[in-house]
Tab-separated table of C-alpha atoms in Angstrom:
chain	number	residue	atom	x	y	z
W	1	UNK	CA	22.102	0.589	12.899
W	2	UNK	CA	18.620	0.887	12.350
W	3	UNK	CA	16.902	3.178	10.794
W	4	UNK	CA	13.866	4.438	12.025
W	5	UNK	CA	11.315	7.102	11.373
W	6	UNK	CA	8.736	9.446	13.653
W	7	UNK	CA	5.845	11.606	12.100
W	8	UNK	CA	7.464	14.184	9.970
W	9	UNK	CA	10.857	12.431	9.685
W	10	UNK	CA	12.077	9.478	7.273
W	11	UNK	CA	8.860	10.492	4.475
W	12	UNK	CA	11.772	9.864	1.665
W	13	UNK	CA	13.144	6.621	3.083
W	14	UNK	CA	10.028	5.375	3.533
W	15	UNK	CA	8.101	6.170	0.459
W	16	UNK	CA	11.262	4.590	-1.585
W	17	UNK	CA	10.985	1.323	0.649
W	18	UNK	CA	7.153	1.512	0.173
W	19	UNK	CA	7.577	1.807	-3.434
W	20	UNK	CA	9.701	-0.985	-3.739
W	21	UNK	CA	6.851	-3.434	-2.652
W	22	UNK	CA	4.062	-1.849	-3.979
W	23	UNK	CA	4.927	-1.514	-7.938
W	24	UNK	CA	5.793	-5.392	-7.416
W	25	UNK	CA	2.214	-6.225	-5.957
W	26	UNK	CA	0.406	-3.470	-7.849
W	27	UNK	CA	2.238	-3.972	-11.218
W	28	UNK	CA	2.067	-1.213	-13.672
W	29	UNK	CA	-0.966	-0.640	-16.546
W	30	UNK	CA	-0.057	1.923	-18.855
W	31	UNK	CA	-3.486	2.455	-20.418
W	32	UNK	CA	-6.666	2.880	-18.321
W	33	UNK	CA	-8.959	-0.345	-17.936
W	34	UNK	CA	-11.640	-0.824	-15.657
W	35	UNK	CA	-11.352	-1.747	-12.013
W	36	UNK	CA	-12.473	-5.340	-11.901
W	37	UNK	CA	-12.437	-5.541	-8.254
W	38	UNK	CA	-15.076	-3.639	-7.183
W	39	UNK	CA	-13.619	-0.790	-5.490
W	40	UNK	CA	-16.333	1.695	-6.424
W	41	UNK	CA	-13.567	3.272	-8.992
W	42	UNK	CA	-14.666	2.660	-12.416
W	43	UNK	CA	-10.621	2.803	-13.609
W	44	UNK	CA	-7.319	2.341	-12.687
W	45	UNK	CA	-4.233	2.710	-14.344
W	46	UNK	CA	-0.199	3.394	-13.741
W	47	UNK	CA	0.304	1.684	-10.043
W	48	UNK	CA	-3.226	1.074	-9.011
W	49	UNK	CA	-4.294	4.536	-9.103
W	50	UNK	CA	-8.204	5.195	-9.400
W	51	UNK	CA	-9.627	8.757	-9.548
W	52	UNK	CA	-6.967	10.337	-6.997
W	53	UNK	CA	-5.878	12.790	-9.801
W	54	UNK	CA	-9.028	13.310	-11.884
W	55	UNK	CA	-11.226	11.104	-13.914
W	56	UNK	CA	-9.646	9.343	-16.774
W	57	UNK	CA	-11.099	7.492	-19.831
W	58	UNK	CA	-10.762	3.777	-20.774
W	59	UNK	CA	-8.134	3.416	-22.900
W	60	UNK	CA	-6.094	6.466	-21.963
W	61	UNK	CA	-2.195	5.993	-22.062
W	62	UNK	CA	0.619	6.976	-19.671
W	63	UNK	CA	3.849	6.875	-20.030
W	64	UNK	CA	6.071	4.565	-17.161
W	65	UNK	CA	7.736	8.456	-16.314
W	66	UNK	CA	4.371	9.702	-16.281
W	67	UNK	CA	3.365	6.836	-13.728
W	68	UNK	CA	6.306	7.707	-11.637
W	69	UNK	CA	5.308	10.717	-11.533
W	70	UNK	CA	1.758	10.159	-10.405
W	71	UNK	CA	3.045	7.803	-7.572
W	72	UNK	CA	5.503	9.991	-6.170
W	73	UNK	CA	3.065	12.517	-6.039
W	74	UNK	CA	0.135	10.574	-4.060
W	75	UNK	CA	2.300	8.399	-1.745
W	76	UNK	CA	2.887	11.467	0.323
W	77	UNK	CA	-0.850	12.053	0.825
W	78	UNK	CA	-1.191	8.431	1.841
W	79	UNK	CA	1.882	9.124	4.528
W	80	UNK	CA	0.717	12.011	5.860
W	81	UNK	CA	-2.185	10.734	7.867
W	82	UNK	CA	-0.284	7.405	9.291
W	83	UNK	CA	2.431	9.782	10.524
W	84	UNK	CA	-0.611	11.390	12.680
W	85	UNK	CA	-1.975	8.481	13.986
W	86	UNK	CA	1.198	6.053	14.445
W	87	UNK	CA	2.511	7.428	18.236
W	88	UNK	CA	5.794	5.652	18.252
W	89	UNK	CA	9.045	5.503	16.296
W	90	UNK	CA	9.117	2.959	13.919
W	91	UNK	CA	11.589	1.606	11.326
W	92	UNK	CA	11.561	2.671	7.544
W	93	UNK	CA	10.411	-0.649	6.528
W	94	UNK	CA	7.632	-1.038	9.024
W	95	UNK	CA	5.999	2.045	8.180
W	96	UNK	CA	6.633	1.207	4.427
W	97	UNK	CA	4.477	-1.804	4.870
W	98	UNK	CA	2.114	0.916	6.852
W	99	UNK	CA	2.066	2.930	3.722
W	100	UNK	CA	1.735	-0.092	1.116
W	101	UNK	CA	-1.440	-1.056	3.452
W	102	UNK	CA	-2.960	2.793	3.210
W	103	UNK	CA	-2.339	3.192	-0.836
W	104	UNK	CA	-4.896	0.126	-0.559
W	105	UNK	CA	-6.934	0.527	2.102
W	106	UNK	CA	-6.969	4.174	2.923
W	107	UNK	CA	-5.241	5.967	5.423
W	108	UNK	CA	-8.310	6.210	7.516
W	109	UNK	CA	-8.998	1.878	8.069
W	110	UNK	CA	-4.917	1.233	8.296
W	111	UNK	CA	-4.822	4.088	11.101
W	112	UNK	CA	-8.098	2.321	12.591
W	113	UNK	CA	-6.417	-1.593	12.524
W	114	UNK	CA	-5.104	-4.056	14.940
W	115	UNK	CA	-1.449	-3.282	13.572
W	116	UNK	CA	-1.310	0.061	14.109
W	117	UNK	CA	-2.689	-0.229	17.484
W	118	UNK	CA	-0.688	-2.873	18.651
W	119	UNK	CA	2.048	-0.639	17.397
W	120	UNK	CA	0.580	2.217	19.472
W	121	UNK	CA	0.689	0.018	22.648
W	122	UNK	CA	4.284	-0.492	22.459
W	123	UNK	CA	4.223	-3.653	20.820
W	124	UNK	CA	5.225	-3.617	17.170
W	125	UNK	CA	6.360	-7.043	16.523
W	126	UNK	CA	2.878	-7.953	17.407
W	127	UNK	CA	1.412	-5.249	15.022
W	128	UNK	CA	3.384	-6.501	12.100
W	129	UNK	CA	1.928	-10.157	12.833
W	130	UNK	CA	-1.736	-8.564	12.429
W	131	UNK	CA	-1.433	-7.683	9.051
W	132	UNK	CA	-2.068	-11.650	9.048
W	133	UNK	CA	-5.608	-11.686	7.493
W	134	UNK	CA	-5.898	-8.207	8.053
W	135	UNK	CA	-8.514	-6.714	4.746
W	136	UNK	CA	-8.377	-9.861	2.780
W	137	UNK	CA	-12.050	-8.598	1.284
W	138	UNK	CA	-12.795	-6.719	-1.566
W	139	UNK	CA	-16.206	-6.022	-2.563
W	140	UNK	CA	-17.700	-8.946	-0.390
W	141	UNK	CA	-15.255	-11.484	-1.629
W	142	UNK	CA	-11.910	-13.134	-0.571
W	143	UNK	CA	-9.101	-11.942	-2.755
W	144	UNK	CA	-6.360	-14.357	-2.990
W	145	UNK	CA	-4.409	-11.448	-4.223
W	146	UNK	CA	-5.241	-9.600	-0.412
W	147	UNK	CA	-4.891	-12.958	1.561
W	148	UNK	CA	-1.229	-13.247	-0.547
W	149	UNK	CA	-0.236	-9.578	0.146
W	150	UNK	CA	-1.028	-9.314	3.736
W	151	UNK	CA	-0.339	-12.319	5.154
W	152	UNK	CA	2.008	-14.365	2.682
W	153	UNK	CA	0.860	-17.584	0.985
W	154	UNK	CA	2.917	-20.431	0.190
W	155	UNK	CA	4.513	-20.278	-3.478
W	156	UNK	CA	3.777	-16.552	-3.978
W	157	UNK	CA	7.651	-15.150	-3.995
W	158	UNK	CA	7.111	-11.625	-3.592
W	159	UNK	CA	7.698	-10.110	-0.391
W	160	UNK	CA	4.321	-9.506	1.486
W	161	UNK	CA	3.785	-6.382	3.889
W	162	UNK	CA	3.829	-8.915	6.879
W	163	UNK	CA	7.399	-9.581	5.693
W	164	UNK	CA	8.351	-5.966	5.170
W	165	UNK	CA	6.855	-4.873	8.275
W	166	UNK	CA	8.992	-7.646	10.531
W	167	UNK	CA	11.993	-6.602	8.299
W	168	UNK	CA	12.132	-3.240	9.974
């Protein structure tokens, strides 16, 4: 049996499947270093997280609990928003790859992309296959990191969010 989520339903399932992925891809960095990709964020720290809870200084430490903490507390708010905009019922994993996309992205461009409206019309098979080259750029550039996440590239072993999303 499937499981499958609708706005409002699954959050826990899919945050856990979402986190799964996402500490893999974003890694952990338990003191504060600049953001060398050009996000706009001048640090980042724990699990890729930027100024979402306040500004922090280069060089500040966390702790990994502390870290978990701070993820489990801004998935939801990346969740939120793509359980407003996706229309259908979806499994865990697919909107786990949703969410994954969103904690990069933003809510705002993943509820705005090809997958999410191919999902919308009915077709989510489809919508999982246009996370294929979907925001590969950062800053202006190509990100092999981006084109490796969202669309899988050959001799990179982790599980991409194309992947996860066709798992569901």
């Amino acid at each position: 049996m499937k499981t499958s989520t609708k706005a409002g339903a699954g959050s826990f399932a899919v945050i856990a499947a979402a986190t799964t992925i996402l500490t893999v891809w974003e890694g952990t960095d338990l003191v504060a270093k600049k953001d060398m990709i050009g996000t706009g964020h001048p640090m980042t720290y724990c699990h890729g997280q930027t100024d979402e809870f306040g500004k922090v200084k280069e060089g500040q430490r966390f702790t990994p609990a502390q870290c978990k903490d701070l993820l489990a507390k801004s998935l939801p708010k990346y969740l939120t928003p793509l359980q407003a905009c996706v229309k259908v019922e979806l499994p865990v994993k697919t909107m786990a790859a949703l969410l994954d996309a969103a904690y990069n992205a933003g809510p705002a461009a993943v509820c705005r992309s090809p997958m999410v409206a191919k999902i919308n019309a009915g077709d989510i098979k489809g919508g999982c296959e246009a996370f294929e080259g979907w925001y590969i750029r950062s800053d202006g550039q190509v990100r092999r990191g981006l084109v490796a996440r969202r669309s899988g590239l050959q001799g990179d072993k982790r599980v991409n969010e194309k992947q996860l999303c066709l798992e569901g």
